[in-house]
């Protein structure tokens, strides 16, 4: 909450939420909500990962195709299905005439094939739904991981450039190291230095620094608490221990124990 | 003036949101009119089993007339019918059958309401059997309190004529009104955003609460049924992660009966169901209230927290709660874990912010939800209806064949087409 100040009597919750979210974004780099990730997953994946031809709007396609194609109703096909009717008399007649029918052709292989097909249809329907769901979830996860990788790449780049800078700085500082008489030998080749001039200049600088520095009252070991929860993602920062406090809420508000905005 | 309050369940010990709302309104309106509550003998909202005796009794000074429910709800049948009307193209007959299955089916209650000489009947909870049938039979006297949440039921075709034909609609929030307008096109029906007040005690005893329940550390509180549907699973997940990052941050106190397992965590304290005084003492002792619910038509406990000057941390995916936080300037909201931890941290650590949000909450409650304000809105609506002429009769149901034509879209797809989001326009505080 280092950048959140509550001034005067006005509080704008939307403004506060914007501040909170911008802080989260700053900490996490590119920051996407769950909905945004889903939206991203719905555009072509080539933009992120170039998976060549993998479509990311699978679930939508699946739903569309399901809506467009009215699949014929699947039903169990048993031995008796061909002869079924709700009229008892006709059922009886068909049974009676069945031997005559079998004189013309054998319906048994047909019945068996249809029976197997009905079972296969049932299984296929279940598997289709499952496959699409799994693929859809995989695509979303892939998108999420892609974004994460991109963020990490950016962070690695930024850290390596900072490391380069630090190394250069360290080398530059090594070049101006001052050697006192009797001190250990230099580890690297020192630049040409006028010792007497450097000592004088150093003393002068120290005196100037002393003049500039304001005096701190004795015993002032104040710690300024700043930052916010995500700064302490690894447990670095924390609120002060109020374990024994029983006065909370507004009682605390007048003199907040840790108001990062004011640094108190 | 003679008023009837029609509600699915009623009793001093029945604490469902709409039922408590109905009881508060009945008790308050009883100061201005002759009020009779007409309800069922059910106590359980899942089965609607007849548990209370039929007939007339008095609850907190209000006459209550109970009628038996014709049949209990069969969960499997109701689930099957819900699946049909919510997810598939269906017919009006399917919807009527769904309503019958949902219950509480009490034709005797509807007959009584139709026969009695009430000036107006205030009907609670649009989605139940009693509300639909009573509103159709008595639409010229019907004042509907929908208590509608953003769930697929609002997308059912059967409710459109009801919303368009009742005399008035008393909304709980701007978001609820926007949703109903969009779903039913009933903008021409007189309506007002009212909500409900609460009997917040003048004095609370936070120190006494801490002593009684041995809670010494600062804490955030959740009050309500501990249920996955109320967002408690997500709350537990987020809070445990927050507790890992902040070993000395706030504790979480839960008040209410649990219908899901509460995680065993040294910083999560489940106190069970508490009486009103303990509940208000707990709220007064807390730093803030957390409302993790995804669907609310109005959160009474959030209003109570504001009345006591406590900020609210709400689930931002609930339009109503988010809208109320923004309009009141008295609460923050989260939509994911990162928001949750940052907002909770802000509320616990930033004293001036906490203080200011609390003050805004008090003011918001006083201006919009204090009992005199609520009573005035109801009475003004009745006066307005007295002056205005009654609307034309409600259109009868289509014929036998038309009712069975499966041409109505799935309610979920209708709901998906209804715009969502918090209503930012309107009175704002702070």
XYZ file of C-alpha atoms in Angstrom:
694
model
C 0.000 0.000 0.000
C 2.921 2.286 -0.402
C 1.192 4.305 -3.085
C -2.297 4.441 -1.583
C -3.122 7.581 0.296
C -6.446 8.338 1.880
C -6.669 12.064 1.798
C -9.389 14.224 3.321
C -12.860 12.714 3.529
C -13.045 11.272 0.067
C -12.639 7.606 -0.661
C -13.307 6.264 -4.095
C -13.496 2.491 -4.019
C -13.103 2.191 -7.779
C -9.975 4.334 -7.658
C -8.571 2.224 -4.831
C -9.287 -0.961 -6.753
C -7.545 0.483 -9.804
C -4.509 1.269 -7.656
C -4.508 -2.193 -6.159
C -4.733 -3.823 -9.568
C -2.062 -1.663 -11.099
C 0.203 -2.635 -8.222
C -0.534 -6.309 -8.842
C 0.276 -5.774 -12.508
C 3.547 -4.072 -11.660
C 4.562 -6.989 -9.529
C 3.522 -9.755 -11.832
C 4.443 -8.169 -15.127
C 1.760 -8.898 -17.688
C -1.279 -9.789 -15.628
C -4.289 -11.586 -17.021
C -7.529 -12.488 -15.365
C -9.021 -15.946 -15.782
C -11.478 -14.543 -18.329
C -8.723 -12.850 -20.270
C -6.763 -16.098 -20.439
C -9.853 -17.836 -21.776
C -10.302 -15.094 -24.332
C -6.694 -15.438 -25.368
C -7.119 -19.175 -25.645
C -9.972 -18.575 -28.040
C -7.822 -16.819 -30.602
C -5.426 -18.667 -32.838
C -2.638 -20.187 -30.827
C -0.101 -19.299 -33.499
C 0.119 -15.877 -31.947
C 1.690 -17.412 -28.891
C 3.168 -20.740 -29.686
C 2.865 -21.395 -33.389
C 1.411 -24.866 -32.981
C 0.546 -24.957 -36.706
C -3.018 -25.813 -37.272
C -4.179 -26.484 -33.747
C -7.431 -24.696 -33.270
C -8.037 -23.147 -29.911
C -11.776 -22.597 -30.148
C -12.419 -26.287 -29.878
C -15.170 -26.152 -27.341
C -17.045 -23.495 -29.272
C -16.706 -25.556 -32.424
C -17.896 -28.598 -30.593
C -20.922 -26.767 -29.258
C -21.690 -25.316 -32.671
C -21.417 -28.650 -34.372
C -23.600 -30.237 -31.694
C -26.225 -27.536 -32.207
C -26.052 -27.722 -35.998
C -26.181 -31.477 -36.357
C -29.202 -32.995 -34.781
C -27.882 -36.437 -34.135
C -30.333 -39.269 -34.564
C -31.549 -40.648 -31.321
C -29.563 -43.612 -30.193
C -31.356 -46.507 -28.589
C -30.581 -49.977 -27.414
C -31.096 -52.498 -30.150
C -32.099 -55.874 -28.796
C -33.244 -59.154 -30.347
C -36.843 -58.207 -29.978
C -36.544 -54.584 -31.161
C -37.540 -55.365 -34.737
C -40.790 -56.883 -33.588
C -41.688 -54.378 -30.852
C -45.023 -52.590 -30.828
C -47.314 -51.271 -28.163
C -50.163 -53.306 -29.665
C -50.143 -56.731 -28.144
C -52.030 -58.354 -30.995
C -49.582 -57.166 -33.643
C -46.631 -58.286 -31.494
C -48.211 -61.731 -31.313
C -48.800 -61.769 -35.053
C -45.180 -60.857 -35.767
C -44.003 -63.624 -33.520
C -46.228 -66.082 -35.290
C -45.054 -64.916 -38.696
C -41.380 -64.780 -37.738
C -40.566 -68.304 -38.999
C -42.084 -67.354 -42.351
C -39.930 -64.225 -42.469
C -36.853 -66.307 -41.799
C -37.638 -68.315 -44.883
C -36.859 -65.217 -46.964
C -33.736 -63.988 -45.148
C -31.863 -64.318 -41.826
C -32.388 -61.158 -39.695
C -30.013 -62.304 -36.908
C -26.748 -60.845 -38.309
C -28.603 -57.583 -38.946
C -29.869 -57.472 -35.370
C -26.430 -58.271 -33.987
C -24.750 -55.593 -36.103
C -27.264 -52.956 -35.095
C -26.924 -53.941 -31.478
C -23.142 -53.477 -31.601
C -23.559 -50.183 -33.456
C -25.923 -48.834 -30.795
C -23.401 -49.636 -28.100
C -20.610 -48.025 -30.095
C -22.710 -44.904 -30.613
C -23.312 -44.541 -26.894
C -19.617 -44.864 -26.126
C -18.634 -42.485 -28.905
C -20.968 -39.771 -27.625
C -19.469 -39.972 -24.160
C -15.922 -40.037 -25.473
C -16.516 -37.126 -27.846
C -17.641 -34.861 -25.051
C -14.738 -35.962 -22.903
C -12.166 -35.458 -25.651
C -13.354 -31.988 -26.478
C -13.390 -31.008 -22.837
C -9.891 -32.362 -22.275
C -8.537 -30.672 -25.391
C -10.178 -27.423 -24.471
C -8.638 -27.509 -21.020
C -5.269 -28.394 -22.503
C -5.468 -25.436 -24.850
C -6.257 -23.099 -21.973
C -3.406 -24.506 -19.922
C -1.088 -24.241 -22.912
C -2.030 -20.596 -23.324
C -1.489 -19.941 -19.648
C 1.912 -21.622 -19.740
C 2.813 -19.711 -22.907
C 2.037 -16.433 -21.232
C 3.975 -17.461 -18.160
C 6.993 -18.411 -20.287
C 6.804 -15.082 -22.052
C 6.737 -13.260 -18.714
C 9.632 -15.293 -17.423
C 11.634 -14.599 -20.565
C 11.082 -10.898 -20.092
C 12.179 -11.150 -16.484
C 15.271 -13.138 -17.367
C 16.180 -10.555 -20.004
C 15.689 -7.737 -17.549
C 17.733 -9.514 -14.872
C 20.574 -10.326 -17.241
C 20.791 -6.722 -18.372
C 20.865 -5.635 -14.740
C 23.553 -8.199 -14.047
C 25.616 -6.856 -16.946
C 25.233 -3.364 -15.598
C 26.274 -4.449 -12.106
C 29.290 -6.272 -13.451
C 30.392 -3.224 -15.410
C 29.880 -1.074 -12.345
C 31.865 -3.467 -10.183
C 34.721 -3.435 -12.692
C 34.676 0.351 -12.814
C 34.773 0.531 -9.019
C 37.643 -1.939 -8.882
C 39.558 0.427 -11.134
C 39.462 3.255 -8.599
C 40.294 1.215 -5.495
C 42.657 3.061 -3.134
C 45.516 1.134 -1.539
C 46.687 2.017 1.948
C 50.325 1.493 2.834
C 50.702 -1.949 4.446
C 47.435 -3.256 3.148
C 47.123 -6.438 1.130
C 48.421 -6.488 -2.388
C 45.957 -5.565 -5.095
C 44.330 -8.494 -6.834
C 44.233 -6.802 -10.189
C 46.320 -4.234 -11.999
C 45.539 -0.863 -10.379
C 45.118 2.236 -12.411
C 47.750 4.925 -11.948
C 46.787 6.790 -8.799
C 48.307 9.796 -7.065
C 48.122 8.553 -3.467
C 48.675 11.799 -1.601
C 46.082 13.609 -3.660
C 43.546 10.885 -3.181
C 43.946 10.825 0.605
C 43.508 14.568 0.815
C 40.525 14.500 -1.499
C 39.000 11.682 0.494
C 39.347 13.559 3.791
C 37.785 16.606 2.204
C 34.898 14.577 0.882
C 34.324 12.954 4.269
C 34.259 16.362 5.987
C 31.767 17.650 3.420
C 29.552 14.626 3.909
C 29.591 15.145 7.683
C 28.487 18.753 7.237
C 25.598 17.757 4.966
C 24.216 14.855 7.006
C 21.467 15.991 9.421
C 21.859 14.860 12.961
C 19.606 11.991 13.997
C 18.290 12.159 17.537
C 19.812 9.564 19.759
C 17.814 6.356 20.045
C 15.908 6.950 16.837
C 15.779 3.525 15.237
C 12.595 4.080 13.356
C 11.790 1.597 10.629
C 9.736 2.696 7.732
C 7.340 -0.055 6.760
C 6.404 -0.016 3.165
C 5.474 -2.443 0.505
C 2.540 -4.687 0.165
C 1.674 -8.330 0.434
C 2.938 -9.422 -2.885
C 6.261 -7.729 -2.202
C 6.618 -10.294 0.484
C 5.681 -13.184 -1.667
C 8.313 -15.300 0.017
C 7.403 -14.168 3.469
C 9.677 -11.155 3.565
C 7.218 -8.524 4.777
C 4.516 -8.873 7.285
C 2.162 -6.888 9.417
C 3.311 -6.155 12.919
C 2.369 -8.688 15.531
C -0.822 -7.627 17.185
C -1.351 -10.904 18.863
C -2.266 -9.437 22.199
C -4.271 -6.537 20.942
C -7.929 -6.601 21.622
C -8.742 -3.122 20.380
C -9.249 -3.444 16.675
C -10.958 -1.733 13.792
C -11.795 1.925 14.131
C -10.141 2.030 17.537
C -6.970 1.355 15.648
C -7.851 3.668 12.856
C -6.945 6.897 14.543
C -3.360 5.752 14.941
C -2.912 2.898 12.536
C -0.146 0.564 13.559
C 1.160 0.211 10.110
C -0.074 2.600 7.534
C 2.231 2.161 4.628
C 0.781 5.144 2.855
C 2.063 7.440 5.524
C 4.997 5.332 6.367
C 4.113 5.370 10.030
C -55.254 -1.012 4.984
C -55.216 -4.793 5.062
C -52.054 -6.485 3.798
C -51.093 -10.082 3.195
C -47.482 -11.211 3.141
C -47.119 -14.401 1.106
C -43.915 -16.294 1.625
C -42.751 -19.889 1.274
C -41.700 -20.389 4.934
C -42.090 -18.244 7.999
C -41.079 -18.355 11.626
C -38.984 -16.688 14.275
C -36.373 -19.418 13.914
C -36.342 -19.541 10.114
C -33.383 -17.542 8.930
C -33.257 -17.989 5.169
C -32.547 -14.707 3.390
C -35.958 -14.141 1.791
C -37.827 -15.552 4.787
C -36.054 -13.272 7.242
C -36.612 -10.400 4.861
C -40.336 -11.216 4.781
C -40.517 -11.406 8.570
C -38.797 -8.059 9.031
C -41.082 -6.406 6.483
C -44.204 -7.982 8.024
C -43.270 -6.850 11.512
C -42.500 -3.324 10.351
C -45.579 -2.925 8.166
C -47.717 -4.211 11.027
C -47.112 -0.820 12.669
C -48.943 0.903 9.814
C -51.481 -1.637 8.571
C -53.335 -4.806 9.431
C -50.913 -7.511 8.355
C -51.431 -11.244 7.996
C -48.660 -13.581 6.892
C -49.832 -16.415 4.652
C -47.381 -19.256 4.365
C -46.909 -23.033 4.352
C -46.356 -25.568 7.102
C -42.848 -26.253 5.799
C -39.706 -25.559 7.728
C -37.139 -27.189 5.433
C -36.572 -25.451 2.092
C -35.213 -28.570 0.407
C -37.996 -31.037 1.129
C -40.876 -28.662 2.031
C -41.965 -31.292 4.534
C -45.006 -30.230 6.575
C -43.514 -29.764 10.028
C -45.533 -26.918 11.502
C -49.239 -27.203 12.323
C -51.733 -25.660 9.881
C -53.889 -22.796 11.124
C -53.300 -19.397 12.670
C -50.643 -18.457 15.213
C -48.952 -15.234 16.246
C -45.232 -14.674 15.692
C -43.766 -11.515 17.221
C -47.197 -9.887 17.230
C -48.040 -10.734 13.601
C -50.794 -13.183 12.650
C -49.452 -16.105 10.636
C -51.734 -18.477 8.716
C -50.193 -21.733 7.570
C -51.344 -24.135 4.868
C -50.057 -27.650 4.242
C -47.860 -28.419 1.266
C -49.449 -30.922 -1.125
C -46.308 -32.894 -1.811
C -42.692 -32.859 -0.791
C -39.989 -32.087 -3.292
C -38.384 -35.101 -4.942
C -34.790 -34.057 -5.527
C -34.208 -36.411 -8.473
C -37.352 -35.346 -10.256
C -36.586 -31.691 -9.598
C -33.013 -32.133 -10.838
C -34.228 -33.814 -14.021
C -36.780 -31.106 -14.709
C -34.263 -28.368 -13.928
C -31.840 -29.926 -16.391
C -34.590 -29.935 -19.002
C -35.712 -26.315 -18.673
C -32.334 -24.782 -17.907
C -30.241 -26.542 -20.525
C -32.520 -27.630 -23.360
C -35.153 -26.252 -25.649
C -38.406 -26.949 -23.871
C -42.093 -26.117 -23.646
C -44.170 -23.973 -21.315
C -45.688 -27.166 -19.922
C -42.158 -28.251 -18.948
C -41.711 -25.008 -17.039
C -45.012 -25.358 -15.208
C -44.079 -28.928 -14.304
C -40.687 -27.709 -13.103
C -42.396 -25.189 -10.821
C -44.734 -27.844 -9.447
C -41.707 -30.029 -8.758
C -39.810 -27.194 -7.096
C -42.699 -26.355 -4.757
C -43.810 -25.585 -2.153
C -47.064 -26.618 -3.841
C -49.878 -25.427 -1.628
C -53.062 -24.760 -3.665
C -54.989 -24.137 -0.446
C -52.742 -21.192 0.304
C -53.393 -19.704 -3.154
C -57.161 -20.250 -2.803
C -57.147 -18.492 0.546
C -55.228 -15.495 -0.829
C -57.614 -15.254 -3.773
C -60.670 -15.397 -1.542
C -59.614 -13.081 1.274
C -60.201 -9.347 1.128
C -56.701 -7.951 1.268
C -55.921 -4.563 -0.235
C -52.513 -5.750 -1.369
C -50.595 -8.989 -1.216
C -46.846 -8.655 -0.861
C -45.422 -11.790 -2.481
C -41.875 -12.894 -1.759
C -39.496 -14.909 -3.982
C -40.740 -14.997 -7.574
C -39.322 -18.414 -8.376
C -41.492 -20.502 -6.077
C -44.859 -22.108 -6.669
C -46.776 -19.832 -4.322
C -45.418 -16.658 -5.922
C -46.195 -17.581 -9.523
C -49.690 -18.863 -8.804
C -50.578 -16.062 -6.389
C -49.255 -13.389 -8.750
C -51.306 -14.832 -11.624
C -54.493 -15.127 -9.576
C -54.205 -11.781 -7.772
C -52.060 -9.722 -10.091
C -54.141 -6.585 -9.503
C -53.271 -6.670 -5.824
C -49.868 -8.273 -6.103
C -46.758 -6.420 -4.992
C -43.826 -8.644 -5.820
C -40.563 -8.768 -3.875
C -38.622 -10.950 -6.312
C -35.421 -11.592 -4.300
C -33.979 -12.627 -7.648
C -30.440 -13.803 -8.059
C -28.547 -14.233 -11.264
C -29.513 -17.843 -11.815
C -31.152 -19.534 -14.806
C -34.664 -19.394 -13.319
C -34.902 -15.764 -14.356
C -34.579 -16.910 -17.964
C -37.762 -19.015 -17.850
C -40.529 -17.751 -20.087
C -43.258 -18.440 -17.546
C -42.129 -15.572 -15.330
C -42.209 -12.847 -17.970
C -45.985 -12.219 -17.920
C -45.974 -12.289 -14.129
C -43.325 -9.614 -13.833
C -45.157 -7.512 -16.409
C -48.571 -7.799 -14.834
C -48.148 -7.362 -11.096
C -49.049 -4.006 -9.590
C -45.555 -3.203 -8.348
C -42.129 -4.678 -7.850
C -39.981 -3.951 -4.793
C -36.391 -4.579 -5.835
C -33.513 -5.357 -3.548
C -30.810 -3.654 -5.536
C -30.137 -1.737 -8.725
C -28.455 -4.827 -10.178
C -31.509 -6.965 -9.518
C -33.737 -4.374 -11.158
C -31.481 -4.105 -14.217
C -31.454 -7.882 -14.583
C -35.247 -8.196 -14.284
C -35.839 -5.324 -16.676
C -33.591 -6.967 -19.188
C -35.068 -10.440 -18.724
C -38.740 -9.503 -18.677
C -39.069 -5.994 -20.111
C -41.254 -4.864 -17.219
C -39.967 -1.282 -17.034
C -43.529 0.070 -17.146
C -44.476 -1.667 -13.888
C -44.112 0.632 -10.871
C -40.995 -0.364 -9.027
C -38.564 0.911 -6.462
C -35.279 -0.297 -5.035
C -35.989 -0.881 -1.372
C -34.071 -3.745 0.161
C -34.557 -4.364 3.827
C -33.418 -2.850 7.088
C -32.057 -4.574 10.126
C -32.546 -4.271 13.852
C -28.999 -3.366 14.670
C -28.614 -2.890 18.424
C -27.587 0.507 19.748
C -24.921 -1.024 21.954
C -22.630 -3.916 21.229
C -20.068 -5.640 23.403
C -17.030 -6.612 21.333
C -14.840 -7.188 24.388
C -17.509 -9.478 25.868
C -17.583 -11.450 22.619
C -13.806 -11.885 22.685
C -13.927 -13.075 26.283
C -16.816 -15.438 25.655
C -15.309 -17.090 22.591
C -11.657 -16.670 23.631
C -10.649 -14.812 20.519
C -7.741 -12.512 21.201
C -6.353 -11.743 17.771
C -7.784 -9.310 15.207
C -10.017 -11.092 12.731
C -12.149 -10.915 9.624
C -15.594 -12.462 9.927
C -17.890 -14.430 7.670
C -21.536 -14.760 8.710
C -23.906 -17.100 6.931
C -24.354 -20.684 5.883
C -20.951 -22.274 5.306
C -21.628 -23.703 1.915
C -19.740 -24.266 -1.309
C -22.539 -22.399 -3.121
C -21.845 -19.364 -0.965
C -18.230 -19.217 -2.131
C -16.838 -20.613 1.123
C -14.605 -23.156 -0.613
C -12.836 -20.377 -2.467
C -12.675 -18.284 0.703
C -10.957 -21.111 2.612
C -8.488 -21.628 -0.198
C -7.625 -17.946 -0.461
C -7.463 -17.427 3.276
C -5.124 -20.345 3.872
C -2.772 -19.006 1.217
C -2.983 -15.545 2.745
C -2.279 -17.011 6.206
C 0.883 -18.630 4.880
C 2.171 -15.303 3.584
C 1.075 -13.388 6.665
C 1.715 -15.502 9.723
C 0.629 -12.589 11.899
C -2.213 -11.249 9.800
C -5.919 -11.478 10.516
C -7.694 -14.611 11.717
C -10.936 -15.761 10.111
C -14.028 -16.252 12.270
C -16.968 -18.161 10.783
C -20.475 -17.764 12.147
C -23.203 -20.047 10.812
C -24.029 -23.673 10.356
C -21.704 -25.646 8.112
C -22.885 -27.804 5.240
C -19.336 -28.342 4.022
C -16.186 -29.290 5.921
C -14.394 -26.387 7.562
C -10.611 -26.716 7.216
C -8.718 -27.337 10.430
C -6.466 -24.320 10.656
C -5.270 -22.580 13.768
C -6.408 -19.231 12.372
C -9.857 -20.313 11.244
C -12.404 -20.356 14.074
C -15.837 -21.814 13.445
C -18.294 -20.704 16.110
C -21.456 -22.286 14.674
C -24.845 -20.587 14.655
C -25.067 -17.605 17.022
C -27.982 -15.617 18.375
C -28.535 -12.058 17.214
C -26.743 -10.363 20.118
C -23.643 -12.550 19.787
C -23.708 -12.049 16.046
C -23.714 -8.261 16.350
C -21.045 -8.379 19.075
C -18.924 -10.516 16.747
C -19.383 -8.042 13.917
C -18.471 -5.154 16.200
C -15.346 -7.011 17.339
C -14.228 -7.822 13.821
C -12.017 -5.769 11.562
C -14.131 -6.441 8.516
C -16.758 -8.715 7.012
C -15.928 -11.021 4.122
C -18.760 -11.882 1.719
C -17.514 -14.606 -0.642
C -20.879 -15.364 -2.247
C -21.220 -15.351 -6.038
C -24.986 -14.818 -6.051
C -26.874 -12.463 -3.785
C -29.931 -10.360 -4.394
C -29.144 -8.421 -1.243
C -26.751 -9.258 1.530
C -28.390 -8.370 4.829
C -25.277 -9.213 6.765
C -23.262 -6.780 4.628
C -25.786 -4.088 5.489
C -25.466 -4.967 9.170
C -21.684 -4.729 8.949
C -22.018 -1.302 7.391
C -24.511 -0.264 10.039
C -21.849 -1.076 12.616
C -19.162 0.793 10.701
C -17.281 -2.258 9.469
C -15.972 -2.360 5.899
C -16.869 -5.274 3.663
C -14.629 -7.341 1.446
C -16.921 -8.844 -1.181
C -16.652 -11.250 -4.046
C -16.487 -8.966 -7.082
C -18.053 -11.633 -9.282
C -21.343 -10.981 -7.492
C -22.756 -7.960 -9.306
C -24.930 -6.893 -6.400
C -22.173 -6.937 -3.803
C -19.724 -5.221 -6.100
C -22.297 -2.567 -6.991
C -23.067 -1.957 -3.341
C -19.384 -1.638 -2.470
C -18.910 0.912 -5.220
C -22.088 2.873 -4.545
C -21.509 2.956 -0.811
C -17.751 3.489 -1.055
C -17.672 1.259 1.961
C -16.040 -1.938 0.802
C -13.486 -3.468 -1.496
C -13.914 -6.507 -3.709
C -11.853 -9.310 -5.173
C -12.149 -11.489 -8.210
C -9.105 -13.696 -7.744
C -6.521 -14.577 -5.157
C -4.174 -11.675 -5.889
C -7.029 -9.201 -5.411
C -8.100 -10.972 -2.238
C -4.723 -10.787 -0.544
C -4.069 -7.184 -1.592
C -7.484 -5.904 -0.572
C -7.441 -7.780 2.721
C -3.993 -6.432 3.430
C -5.138 -2.910 2.563
C -8.091 -3.135 4.919
C -6.113 -4.563 7.812
C -3.098 -2.327 7.515
C -4.331 1.016 6.249
C -6.046 2.610 9.248
C -7.380 5.745 7.534
C -8.803 3.698 4.686
C -10.448 1.255 7.066
C -11.866 4.095 9.119
C -13.200 5.997 6.121
C -14.839 2.945 4.548
C -16.468 2.157 7.880
C -17.854 5.665 8.154
C -19.175 5.528 4.596
C -20.853 2.225 5.391
C -22.632 3.701 8.389
C -23.827 6.615 6.306
C -24.893 4.369 3.415
C -26.956 2.230 5.757
C -28.515 5.226 7.472
C -29.563 6.846 4.207
C -30.822 3.765 2.382
C -31.578 0.957 4.773
C -32.689 2.493 8.054
C -36.178 1.259 8.917
C -37.944 4.612 8.494
C -36.584 4.772 4.927
C -37.749 1.230 4.112
C -41.179 1.731 5.671
C -41.656 5.009 3.843
C -40.840 3.403 0.488
C -43.415 0.650 1.022
C -46.106 3.033 2.236
C -45.483 5.457 -0.609
C -45.782 2.613 -3.079
C -49.154 1.539 -1.610
C -50.367 5.140 -1.777
C -49.246 5.397 -5.377
C -51.075 2.175 -6.265
C -54.212 3.508 -4.575
C -54.122 6.496 -6.908
C -53.313 4.597 -10.099
C -55.695 2.406 -12.027
C -55.072 -1.318 -12.064
C -53.371 -2.780 -15.159
C -55.291 -4.989 -17.629
C -55.748 -8.620 -16.669
C -52.897 -11.022 -17.147
C -52.966 -13.009 -20.396
C -54.196 -16.567 -19.871
C -51.866 -19.471 -20.441
C -51.784 -20.712 -24.062
C -53.918 -23.666 -25.083
C -53.135 -27.306 -24.399
C -51.214 -27.864 -27.633
C -49.364 -24.526 -27.588
C -48.234 -25.175 -24.020
C -46.610 -28.392 -25.176
C -44.785 -26.967 -28.163
C -41.073 -27.272 -27.360
C -39.960 -23.927 -28.696
C -38.630 -22.084 -25.654
C -34.880 -21.572 -25.432
C -32.809 -23.020 -22.609
C -32.969 -20.729 -19.592
C -29.189 -20.741 -19.284
C -28.820 -19.349 -22.778
C -31.388 -16.643 -21.975
C -29.462 -15.779 -18.824
C -26.212 -15.603 -20.774
C -27.794 -12.924 -22.953
C -28.741 -10.742 -20.003
C -26.121 -8.056 -19.401
C -24.263 -8.429 -16.141
C -22.087 -6.198 -14.036
C -22.441 -3.763 -11.196
C -24.702 -0.752 -11.689
C -22.437 2.162 -10.972
C -24.929 4.929 -11.652
C -27.024 6.134 -8.748
C -26.420 7.557 -5.357
C -22.871 7.264 -4.165
C -21.399 8.028 -0.802
C -18.012 9.039 0.415
